[in-house]
XYZ file of C-alpha atoms in Angstrom:
696
model
C 26.643 -29.942 -43.982
C 27.296 -33.042 -41.872
C 27.368 -30.832 -38.748
C 23.711 -29.873 -39.323
C 20.811 -32.026 -38.206
C 18.808 -33.885 -40.820
C 15.753 -31.701 -40.104
C 17.764 -28.522 -40.640
C 19.276 -29.899 -43.843
C 15.812 -30.713 -45.189
C 14.479 -27.328 -44.071
C 17.380 -25.481 -45.720
C 17.073 -27.451 -48.973
C 13.318 -27.113 -49.352
C 13.365 -23.545 -47.986
C 15.877 -22.479 -50.655
C 13.803 -24.066 -53.435
C 10.602 -22.482 -52.073
C 12.302 -19.071 -51.732
C 13.544 -19.278 -55.314
C 10.064 -20.273 -56.516
C 8.487 -17.416 -54.537
C 10.969 -14.946 -56.028
C 10.198 -16.130 -59.579
C 6.431 -16.024 -58.926
C 6.615 -12.462 -57.507
C 8.781 -11.272 -60.421
C 6.410 -12.778 -63.007
C 3.368 -11.409 -61.146
C 4.654 -7.833 -61.071
C 5.765 -8.036 -64.695
C 2.305 -9.245 -65.763
C 0.635 -6.491 -63.705
C 2.828 -3.854 -65.385
C 2.131 -5.376 -68.814
C -1.610 -5.431 -68.152
C -1.526 -1.760 -67.012
C 0.299 -0.645 -70.145
C -2.069 -2.648 -72.353
C -5.098 -1.115 -70.609
C -3.774 2.435 -71.128
C -3.011 1.702 -74.771
C -6.417 0.099 -75.298
C -8.216 3.113 -73.780
C -6.232 5.520 -75.948
C -6.885 3.503 -79.119
C -10.635 3.205 -78.437
C -10.881 6.946 -77.743
C -9.010 7.760 -80.962
C -11.160 5.410 -83.019
C -14.285 6.995 -81.542
C -12.957 10.489 -82.405
C -12.106 9.394 -85.963
C -15.600 8.019 -86.373
C -17.103 11.245 -84.978
C -15.006 13.145 -87.500
C -16.379 10.988 -90.323
C -19.938 11.572 -89.082
C -19.279 15.339 -88.973
C -17.807 15.157 -92.497
C -20.892 13.274 -93.717
C -23.154 15.931 -92.200
C -20.992 18.671 -93.749
C -21.277 17.056 -97.186
C -25.048 16.862 -96.729
C -25.232 20.542 -95.739
C -22.904 21.451 -98.611
C -25.184 19.726 -101.144
C -28.237 21.441 -99.677
C -26.419 24.765 -99.893
C -25.834 24.118 -103.612
C -29.466 23.094 -104.189
C -31.422 25.241 -101.749
C -29.281 27.811 -99.920
C -31.011 28.983 -96.737
C -29.227 28.355 -93.397
C -27.293 25.344 -94.629
C -23.991 27.307 -94.833
C -24.202 27.909 -91.045
C -24.888 24.212 -90.443
C -21.942 23.386 -92.714
C -19.738 25.678 -90.611
C -20.883 23.825 -87.469
C -19.845 20.476 -89.004
C -16.416 21.850 -89.953
C -16.014 23.189 -86.396
C -16.867 19.708 -85.083
C -14.073 18.290 -87.301
C -11.636 20.846 -85.851
C -12.631 19.784 -82.305
C -12.102 16.138 -83.227
C -8.583 16.934 -84.495
C -7.787 18.887 -81.311
C -9.103 16.125 -79.014
C -7.181 13.502 -81.029
C -3.904 15.319 -80.421
C -4.543 15.619 -76.666
C -4.738 11.811 -76.243
C -0.965 11.393 -76.268
C 1.931 11.294 -78.746
C 0.966 11.101 -82.435
C 3.135 9.413 -85.077
C 4.535 11.378 -88.001
C 2.170 9.858 -90.557
C -0.851 10.398 -88.278
C 0.243 14.018 -87.727
C 0.402 14.514 -91.504
C -3.070 12.976 -91.847
C -4.416 15.386 -89.192
C -2.791 18.309 -91.015
C -4.393 17.122 -94.264
C -7.784 17.023 -92.485
C -7.296 20.592 -91.226
C -6.150 21.774 -94.668
C -9.071 19.977 -96.351
C -11.499 21.561 -93.870
C -10.170 25.041 -94.614
C -10.326 24.390 -98.346
C -13.874 23.072 -97.979
C -14.871 26.258 -96.139
C -13.429 28.358 -98.957
C -15.361 26.303 -101.516
C -18.731 26.858 -99.777
C -18.026 30.611 -99.798
C -17.515 30.258 -103.550
C -20.828 28.379 -103.812
C -22.704 31.127 -101.939
C -21.163 33.750 -104.227
C -22.060 31.803 -107.387
C -25.675 31.341 -106.253
C -25.872 35.046 -105.473
C -24.617 35.817 -108.979
C -27.421 33.689 -110.506
C -25.346 30.661 -111.593
C -27.299 27.458 -112.303
C -27.025 24.330 -110.114
C -25.195 22.463 -112.887
C -22.577 25.218 -113.179
C -22.061 25.322 -109.435
C -21.782 21.523 -109.253
C -19.153 21.473 -111.995
C -17.157 24.267 -110.312
C -16.935 22.559 -106.902
C -16.835 18.868 -107.904
C -14.577 16.761 -105.654
C -14.122 19.427 -102.962
C -14.768 16.881 -100.158
C -12.440 14.210 -101.533
C -9.143 15.322 -99.814
C -10.631 15.440 -96.312
C -12.430 12.100 -96.822
C -9.200 10.455 -97.984
C -7.349 11.970 -94.985
C -9.893 10.440 -92.554
C -9.558 7.062 -94.306
C -5.769 7.301 -94.049
C -6.043 8.176 -90.330
C -8.221 5.114 -89.647
C -5.803 2.886 -91.572
C -2.846 4.232 -89.553
C -4.827 3.652 -86.354
C -5.453 0.001 -87.310
C -1.763 -0.484 -88.224
C -0.641 0.993 -84.873
C -3.064 -1.316 -83.053
C -1.692 -4.384 -84.871
C 1.926 -3.388 -84.143
C 1.158 -2.845 -80.465
C -0.620 -6.229 -80.292
C 2.417 -7.927 -81.837
C 4.728 -6.173 -79.340
C 2.559 -7.278 -76.394
C 2.446 -10.855 -77.737
C 6.233 -10.896 -78.068
C 6.660 -9.625 -74.486
C 4.245 -12.261 -73.160
C 6.194 -14.939 -75.071
C 9.472 -13.714 -73.515
C 7.871 -13.839 -70.055
C 6.696 -17.410 -70.626
C 10.159 -18.414 -71.839
C 11.811 -16.839 -68.772
C 9.334 -18.602 -66.481
C 10.183 -21.936 -68.133
C 13.932 -21.352 -67.617
C 13.371 -20.398 -63.958
C 11.220 -23.489 -63.416
C 13.886 -25.735 -64.947
C 16.526 -24.083 -62.728
C 14.393 -24.684 -59.616
C 13.940 -28.348 -60.592
C 17.700 -28.795 -61.063
C 18.541 -27.079 -57.758
C 15.875 -29.117 -55.929
C 17.152 -32.360 -57.442
C 20.747 -31.502 -56.472
C 19.726 -30.606 -52.907
C 17.695 -33.811 -52.577
C 20.661 -35.849 -53.857
C 23.112 -34.229 -51.442
C 20.803 -34.549 -48.441
C 19.856 -38.166 -49.164
C 23.528 -39.042 -49.740
C 24.575 -37.376 -46.461
C 21.978 -39.515 -44.633
C 22.203 -42.802 -46.516
C 26.001 -43.203 -46.291
C 26.257 -43.015 -42.460
C 23.194 -45.284 -42.156
C 24.797 -47.809 -44.475
C 27.951 -47.622 -42.353
C 25.878 -48.193 -39.180
C 24.171 -51.210 -40.776
C 27.539 -52.680 -41.735
C 28.862 -52.168 -38.182
C 25.746 -53.782 -36.668
C 26.101 -56.779 -38.949
C 29.773 -57.097 -38.016
C 28.978 -56.906 -34.277
C 26.180 -59.449 -34.742
C 28.718 -61.741 -36.403
C 31.127 -61.260 -33.480
C 33.555 -58.961 -35.283
C 34.230 -55.767 -33.333
C 35.781 -53.039 -35.521
C 38.885 -51.365 -34.154
C 37.703 -47.830 -34.958
C 34.499 -46.238 -36.331
C 34.929 -43.074 -38.368
C 32.426 -40.337 -37.411
C 32.279 -37.452 -39.950
C 29.555 -35.218 -38.453
C 27.544 -34.232 -35.420
C 24.062 -34.887 -36.826
C 21.752 -37.747 -35.870
C 23.695 -40.253 -37.977
C 26.964 -39.042 -36.432
C 25.482 -39.449 -32.963
C 24.338 -42.958 -33.933
C 27.858 -43.904 -35.026
C 29.314 -42.438 -31.821
C 26.854 -44.511 -29.756
C 27.814 -47.605 -31.735
C 31.477 -46.754 -31.106
C 30.830 -46.644 -27.344
C 28.816 -49.886 -27.592
C 31.664 -51.607 -29.440
C 34.143 -50.313 -26.853
C 31.867 -51.636 -24.090
C 31.707 -55.037 -25.798
C 35.445 -55.058 -26.275
C 36.116 -53.984 -22.690
C 33.788 -56.647 -21.288
C 35.315 -59.293 -23.547
C 38.846 -58.240 -22.575
C 37.912 -58.298 -18.863
C 36.523 -61.778 -19.225
C 39.607 -62.860 -21.150
C 41.881 -61.411 -18.472
C 39.888 -63.157 -15.769
C 40.221 -66.416 -17.664
C 43.961 -65.918 -18.065
C 44.367 -65.177 -14.372
C 42.408 -68.215 -13.335
C 44.289 -70.405 -15.774
C 47.473 -69.091 -14.173
C 46.125 -70.097 -10.792
C 45.097 -66.642 -9.661
C 41.712 -67.818 -8.431
C 41.184 -64.667 -6.374
C 41.160 -62.532 -9.475
C 37.879 -60.640 -9.982
C 36.305 -58.682 -12.803
C 35.977 -54.971 -11.966
C 32.190 -54.721 -12.117
C 32.287 -50.898 -11.658
C 33.647 -50.513 -15.187
C 30.529 -52.019 -16.725
C 27.102 -50.426 -16.330
C 23.715 -52.045 -16.428
C 23.305 -55.705 -17.160
C 26.981 -56.147 -17.906
C 27.921 -55.017 -14.412
C 25.281 -57.354 -13.005
C 26.762 -60.239 -14.911
C 30.249 -59.311 -13.759
C 29.163 -59.297 -10.139
C 27.366 -62.608 -10.595
C 30.480 -64.090 -12.039
C 32.553 -62.791 -9.154
C 30.068 -64.283 -6.670
C 30.186 -67.663 -8.332
C 33.983 -67.565 -8.357
C 33.916 -66.823 -4.652
C 31.707 -69.775 -3.860
C 32.917 -72.367 -6.203
C 35.808 -71.911 -8.605
C 34.941 -74.940 -10.683
C 31.320 -73.968 -10.978
C 32.363 -70.422 -11.610
C 34.421 -71.476 -14.547
C 31.453 -73.169 -16.058
C 29.152 -70.276 -15.122
C 31.653 -67.824 -16.604
C 31.659 -69.789 -19.805
C 27.880 -69.979 -19.903
C 27.506 -66.292 -19.084
C 30.009 -65.375 -21.779
C 27.850 -67.217 -24.271
C 24.695 -65.627 -22.985
C 26.350 -62.189 -23.087
C 26.942 -62.446 -26.811
C 23.386 -63.713 -27.379
C 24.251 -67.415 -27.651
C 21.572 -69.241 -25.650
C 22.302 -72.690 -27.041
C 24.558 -73.723 -24.130
C 23.041 -75.242 -20.965
C 24.485 -75.418 -17.492
C 25.568 -78.866 -16.402
C 23.197 -80.630 -14.054
C 24.886 -80.045 -10.707
C 24.054 -82.314 -7.707
C 22.932 -81.302 -4.251
C 22.685 -77.715 -3.307
C 24.594 -76.764 -6.446
C 21.487 -77.718 -8.363
C 20.247 -74.271 -7.435
C 23.019 -72.872 -9.626
C 21.805 -75.056 -12.433
C 18.239 -73.916 -11.820
C 19.352 -70.292 -11.670
C 21.226 -70.582 -14.957
C 18.241 -72.305 -16.489
C 16.037 -69.470 -15.217
C 18.383 -66.895 -16.762
C 18.304 -68.755 -20.009
C 14.509 -69.024 -19.947
C 14.148 -65.333 -19.137
C 16.484 -64.393 -21.957
C 14.580 -66.730 -24.257
C 11.262 -65.174 -23.194
C 12.522 -61.603 -23.553
C 14.046 -62.438 -26.901
C 10.768 -64.084 -28.037
C 8.762 -61.040 -26.906
C 11.150 -58.651 -28.651
C 11.176 -60.794 -31.795
C 7.362 -60.973 -31.830
C 7.049 -57.185 -31.473
C 9.691 -56.604 -34.164
C 7.930 -59.029 -36.548
C 4.572 -57.351 -35.899
C 6.044 -53.893 -36.510
C 7.774 -55.126 -39.672
C 4.363 -56.405 -40.887
C 2.709 -53.035 -40.121
C 0.879 -54.260 -36.989
C 1.642 -51.720 -34.257
C -1.240 -52.861 -32.057
C 0.693 -55.897 -30.807
C 1.897 -55.725 -27.153
C 4.359 -57.652 -25.038
C 3.218 -59.651 -21.947
C 4.655 -57.546 -19.121
C 3.057 -59.780 -16.466
C 5.454 -62.569 -17.399
C 8.557 -60.524 -16.438
C 9.908 -58.604 -13.510
C 12.214 -55.729 -12.817
C 14.411 -54.663 -15.766
C 12.922 -57.248 -18.105
C 9.439 -55.917 -17.317
C 10.609 -52.316 -17.817
C 12.203 -53.389 -21.102
C 8.921 -54.918 -22.346
C 6.961 -51.912 -21.041
C 9.290 -49.599 -22.979
C 8.750 -51.639 -26.131
C 4.985 -51.504 -25.546
C 5.150 -47.733 -25.198
C 7.137 -47.573 -28.416
C 4.500 -49.691 -30.218
C 1.651 -47.592 -28.765
C 3.210 -44.252 -29.798
C 3.983 -45.644 -33.250
C 0.433 -46.993 -33.588
C -1.194 -43.685 -32.605
C 1.145 -41.536 -34.727
C 0.882 -43.696 -37.835
C -2.877 -44.029 -37.293
C -3.195 -40.231 -37.322
C -1.114 -40.038 -40.511
C -3.267 -42.771 -42.063
C -6.424 -40.852 -41.091
C -5.102 -37.673 -42.709
C -4.105 -39.522 -45.908
C -7.522 -41.222 -46.042
C -9.211 -37.798 -45.719
C -6.992 -36.434 -48.489
C -8.003 -39.351 -50.713
C -11.682 -38.391 -50.115
C -10.921 -34.707 -50.915
C -11.485 -33.649 -47.249
C -8.854 -30.976 -46.461
C -10.344 -29.993 -43.076
C -8.676 -32.764 -41.030
C -5.604 -32.141 -38.828
C -3.426 -34.179 -36.493
C -4.052 -33.026 -32.939
C -2.323 -34.092 -29.754
C 1.210 -33.774 -28.453
C 4.048 -35.829 -29.966
C 7.771 -35.683 -29.415
C 10.743 -36.014 -31.704
C 10.196 -37.487 -35.164
C 6.463 -37.985 -34.513
C 6.134 -34.288 -33.622
C 7.893 -33.317 -36.851
C 5.698 -35.791 -38.764
C 2.578 -34.172 -37.208
C 3.772 -30.646 -38.129
C 4.736 -31.670 -41.679
C 1.367 -33.399 -42.269
C -0.600 -30.413 -40.948
C 1.514 -28.030 -43.043
C 0.933 -30.164 -46.160
C -2.856 -30.146 -45.600
C -2.808 -26.362 -45.027
C -0.807 -25.781 -48.230
C -3.190 -28.033 -50.203
C -6.188 -26.231 -48.685
C -4.757 -22.842 -49.729
C -3.977 -24.061 -53.270
C -7.372 -25.731 -53.794
C -9.127 -22.697 -52.272
C -7.366 -20.390 -54.747
C -8.202 -22.783 -57.587
C -11.883 -22.827 -56.552
C -12.009 -19.024 -56.497
C -10.397 -18.869 -59.954
C -12.866 -21.499 -61.232
C -15.817 -19.383 -59.988
C -14.415 -16.276 -61.752
C -13.787 -18.214 -65.006
C -17.290 -19.724 -64.913
C -18.904 -16.271 -64.420
C -16.804 -14.704 -67.220
C -17.640 -17.504 -69.695
C -21.361 -17.092 -68.977
C -21.128 -13.356 -69.669
C -19.200 -13.978 -72.926
C -21.774 -16.565 -74.061
C -24.654 -14.151 -73.319
C -22.924 -11.311 -75.209
C -22.243 -13.542 -78.223
C -25.858 -14.728 -78.287
C -27.132 -11.134 -78.288
C -24.607 -10.174 -80.993
C -25.715 -13.161 -83.126
C -29.376 -12.121 -82.821
C -28.643 -8.536 -83.875
C -26.458 -9.690 -86.784
C -29.277 -11.943 -88.027
C -31.725 -9.017 -87.829
C -29.332 -6.867 -89.841
C -28.929 -9.598 -92.470
C -32.727 -9.828 -92.758
C -32.989 -6.047 -93.261
C -30.325 -6.132 -95.980
C -32.175 -8.926 -97.775
C -35.364 -6.847 -97.785
C -33.433 -3.795 -99.022
C -31.862 -5.829 -101.839
C -35.305 -7.063 -102.893
C -36.618 -3.474 -102.993
C -33.611 -2.364 -105.071
C -34.297 -5.144 -107.563
C -37.880 -3.897 -108.003
C -36.676 -0.286 -108.322
C -34.094 -1.342 -110.903
C -36.813 -2.979 -113.001
C -38.937 0.212 -112.811
C -36.070 2.485 -113.879
C -35.121 0.099 -116.701
C -38.726 0.286 -117.893
C -38.542 4.112 -117.736
C -35.402 4.039 -119.859
C -37.181 1.883 -122.442
C -40.075 4.333 -122.487
C -37.659 7.212 -123.089
C -36.140 5.323 -126.039
C -39.563 4.825 -127.555
C -40.400 8.520 -127.017
C -37.220 9.503 -128.834
C -38.161 7.210 -131.740
C -41.618 8.768 -131.940
C -40.115 12.290 -131.974
C -38.169 11.432 -135.128
C -41.363 10.641 -137.079
C -42.867 12.982 -139.588
C -44.793 16.188 -138.739
C -48.004 14.326 -139.518
C -47.700 12.697 -136.047
C -47.740 16.069 -134.251
C -51.225 15.375 -132.901
C -50.038 12.035 -131.612
C -46.886 13.838 -130.372
C -49.016 15.966 -128.063
C -50.333 12.838 -126.429
C -46.813 11.450 -126.236
C -45.629 14.667 -124.565
C -48.295 14.226 -121.885
C -47.096 10.668 -121.268
C -43.521 11.943 -121.044
C -44.633 14.519 -118.428
C -46.274 11.744 -116.366
C -43.246 9.509 -116.825
C -40.858 12.253 -115.657
C -42.986 12.774 -112.555
C -42.629 9.067 -111.792
C -38.892 9.297 -112.371
C -38.644 12.258 -109.981
C -40.585 10.305 -107.358
C -38.455 7.194 -107.908
C -35.271 9.272 -107.564
C -36.525 10.630 -104.238
C -37.196 7.068 -103.044
C -33.687 6.034 -104.131
C -32.239 8.876 -102.065
C -34.261 7.656 -99.050
C -33.021 4.082 -99.596
C -29.425 5.299 -99.746
C -30.059 7.073 -96.456
C -31.265 3.766 -94.993
C -28.100 2.031 -96.322
C -25.928 4.737 -94.785
C -27.734 4.215 -91.461
C -27.171 0.452 -91.694
C -23.462 1.063 -92.272
C -23.437 3.427 -89.268
C -25.112 0.860 -86.999
C -22.788 -1.917 -88.300
C -19.747 0.234 -87.530
C -21.026 0.914 -83.982
C -21.738 -2.832 -83.530
C -18.240 -3.760 -84.728
C -16.681 -1.170 -82.412
C -18.572 -2.566 -79.396
C -17.614 -6.112 -80.414
C -13.930 -5.102 -80.651
C -14.082 -3.560 -77.155
C -15.739 -6.696 -75.707
C -13.166 -8.905 -77.467
C -10.324 -6.814 -76.020
C -11.813 -7.267 -72.535
C -12.022 -11.030 -73.120
C -8.229 -11.085 -73.585
C -6.672 -14.126 -75.199
C -10.030 -15.934 -75.783
C -11.434 -12.927 -77.734
C -8.480 -12.329 -80.022
C -10.015 -14.159 -83.010
C -13.336 -12.418 -82.464
C -11.519 -9.034 -82.364
C -10.056 -9.724 -85.824
C -13.555 -10.538 -87.148
C -14.940 -7.347 -85.545
C -12.213 -5.233 -87.187
C -13.023 -6.798 -90.577
C -16.762 -6.100 -90.073
C -16.007 -2.527 -89.122
C -13.771 -2.023 -92.180
C -16.554 -3.391 -94.422
C -19.086 -1.061 -92.752
C -16.827 1.934 -93.362
C -16.342 0.999 -97.010
C -20.133 0.536 -97.317
C -20.678 4.033 -95.872
C -18.211 5.535 -98.363
C -19.904 3.660 -101.244
C -23.340 4.834 -100.066
C -22.191 8.452 -100.027
C -20.748 8.140 -103.533
C -23.981 6.553 -104.766
C -25.967 9.311 -103.079
C -23.924 11.902 -104.954
C -24.555 10.122 -108.266
C -28.297 9.991 -107.557
C -28.296 13.700 -106.618
C -26.782 14.502 -110.014
C -29.402 12.247 -111.671
C -32.185 14.012 -109.745
C -30.898 17.368 -110.975
C -30.873 16.107 -114.548
C -34.365 14.634 -114.177
C -35.608 17.944 -112.734
C -34.181 19.797 -115.725
C -35.802 17.346 -118.134
C -39.162 17.681 -116.339
C -39.011 21.472 -116.608
C -38.346 21.250 -120.322
C -41.236 18.811 -120.864
C -43.599 21.144 -118.950
C -42.591 24.006 -121.190
C -43.176 21.775 -124.228
C -46.719 20.966 -122.954
C -47.655 24.679 -122.505
C -46.166 25.634 -125.853
C -47.810 22.873 -127.873
C -48.722 25.531 -130.534
C -45.050 25.972 -131.298
C -44.445 22.212 -131.617
C -44.214 22.368 -135.403
C -41.547 25.055 -135.475
C -39.650 23.749 -132.397
C -40.114 20.015 -133.106
C -36.428 19.562 -133.737
C -35.597 21.060 -130.344
C -38.123 18.682 -128.660
C -36.522 15.663 -130.340
C -33.111 16.805 -129.082
C -34.459 17.186 -125.527
C -36.003 13.696 -125.665
C -32.670 12.259 -126.778
C -31.040 13.828 -123.691
C -33.784 12.396 -121.469
C -33.169 8.935 -122.945
C -29.436 9.184 -122.251
C -30.042 10.384 -118.667
C -32.478 7.511 -118.040
C -29.941 5.028 -119.322
C -27.254 6.467 -116.984
C -29.737 6.373 -114.108
C -30.490 2.690 -114.820
C -26.776 1.876 -114.756
C -26.307 3.741 -111.472
C -29.175 1.868 -109.826
C -27.741 -1.445 -111.047
C -24.452 -0.504 -109.320
C -26.369 0.279 -106.102
C -28.130 -3.090 -106.331
C -24.786 -4.864 -106.813
C -23.286 -3.028 -103.792
C -26.259 -3.958 -101.578
C -25.960 -7.591 -102.706
C -22.281 -7.595 -101.671
C -23.226 -6.059 -98.313
C -25.814 -8.808 -97.849
C -23.204 -11.504 -98.579
C -20.716 -9.955 -96.146
C -23.385 -9.661 -93.454
C -24.316 -13.332 -93.926
C -20.647 -14.262 -93.494
C -20.487 -12.080 -90.367
C -23.547 -13.857 -88.983
C -21.850 -17.225 -89.542
C -18.672 -16.005 -87.786
C -20.725 -14.688 -84.860
C -22.438 -18.084 -84.541
C -19.017 -19.772 -84.478
C -17.857 -17.360 -81.770
C -21.023 -18.106 -79.771
C -20.384 -21.850 -80.116
C -16.784 -21.363 -78.932
C -18.032 -19.354 -75.923
C -20.505 -22.126 -75.056
C -17.709 -24.719 -75.276
C -15.547 -22.579 -72.971
C -18.479 -22.341 -70.552
C -18.812 -26.152 -70.508
C -15.078 -26.536 -69.799
C -15.266 -23.940 -66.996
C -18.205 -25.867 -65.481
C -16.095 -29.056 -65.647
C -13.311 -27.274 -63.748
C -15.868 -26.195 -61.126
C -17.006 -29.798 -60.676
C -13.405 -31.025 -60.258
C -12.414 -28.500 -57.594
C -15.791 -28.915 -55.818
C -14.751 -32.449 -54.839
C -12.466 -30.983 -52.184
C -13.890 -29.956 -48.808
C -12.385 -26.711 -47.475
C -14.344 -25.748 -44.342
C -17.543 -24.788 -46.196
C -15.876 -23.198 -49.258
C -16.522 -26.254 -51.418
C -20.286 -26.022 -50.787
C -20.342 -22.369 -51.831
C -18.434 -23.318 -54.984
C -21.054 -25.955 -55.838
C -23.856 -23.429 -55.339
C -22.154 -20.859 -57.569
C -21.496 -23.532 -60.253
């Protein structure tokens, strides 16, 4: 790794982490897409099967209605009954074409087919019995409970459908949980790998830099290390190699000066320092020293000493004040010292300004000439490039703080400043892409929450209307119950009057007329009860449709509509049980109507044969006793209907409360989505932020 540049090490480290993150994101994305596709197919199949099951129940209800009318009236109702049974057969066939069917569901479908065939055989028996002159009561007793097997099979099919839906939901939830767990493990792995890479890269950079700092401090203290270990060929390795050459240059110059001193101390005054071995200012100093030695050995010794001090940065020594023309040497040495002092002061001032963050400071180039001027000009260029580059970075960071992601660093920069420009522009571009995606998601979430809130409000209004209708129906049933109870009391009194002596025969005639009128009222009341039961059945039908639509909307809402889907399933189950109860009540009332019709016929015959009242008075009393018992049974049946409607009213009120809670939750979600819109709208993304504010 030490043979790679720092930029390549950083690029490899972050590139590996980003590649791993991209791989995890793509894997999770495709898994979620596949999961969503499977859930959509399953949801479509379940909704279609529930709709078919409901159509089968509707066809069964129509078949039962046609069957009853066949028993009571005949006519073309057998053909209509056959059409309903054919509709049930089509439902079973369509149900099987929607995909694989479980064993229990297959058995339920077979029970429906068997029940349909048995029901067809029973209606043939009914037609034959009516043709043979059998009474309605005899026919009803012979075929009682013929529709029960197929009704139970449909109920079993719906229950299996609900169980399959719950199991599939649990399986999907478990798969989503596993996906989330895998994503967490992958994220933790990426964090660990990133931390390890950052540690290795920072360690590979910090150790050579620490070594370079230690070497610089040693050189500044006058201690030249014998050897510098260089472990790599990156920027830090190149720095250590340059410091190695610098130390060798210092050591060579110091050794040359030492050798020159030794030679002169030995009397070899012609000895010279080889200035060609030292480049730059060191060669200049060597040649100056040689020139001074040539002109004046004594002065040269002093100059050599002074120059040696100046060469190591020690400017505390002054040249002796030489007399005569040699004063020029003194002046020259003083000028060198002053120039070094000035250059050092300029360099120190620029370094202090840069250390304090002030890169606008500049050195006074007019005060220097030649190499010293070029040195100050180079430092000024360094300060200017640093000032412009850092100013651009500061401008970008200030724009980021304001949420403005449209700014970029333009211009041409070299080296580290070029990489800094590219990294800053890349960071802004990545932030702009992320915030842009977040703004788009916020717009979609805001739109979806508004649609959910509107749907819940409409559902709440319709549920309240249904609750109001049930309250009115319950009130009507209470009034009807009081009327039937009064009719039962009247029948009891008529029975008591019939048991009186034959002296009340005249009064019995009047009582018979009242009984005839009363039976007419009972017949009319029974017809109204049948109509009310039809209304209740319709309410159950509409409630079932409403619950089905609510379940579909909740499934589309996904995770946020899961609770509402459970409530919709419960409402639908209650509606189905209400429909079954209404049909059973309708059957009881049909039997009561038949009994009332029989009693009315007998009372009519008693009115026309009033002359035979004396001889047949015992038979009349027996008939009145039967009427009293039938009225009592009718009163009990209507009380059961009233109780069932009251329970439906309570359940509907609870449903209305749950719908209001769901609407409140949807409104809260809409407020939170609006808050997300406001947060992401603070960022400016080349016009996209303004469109987000307008949509919000």
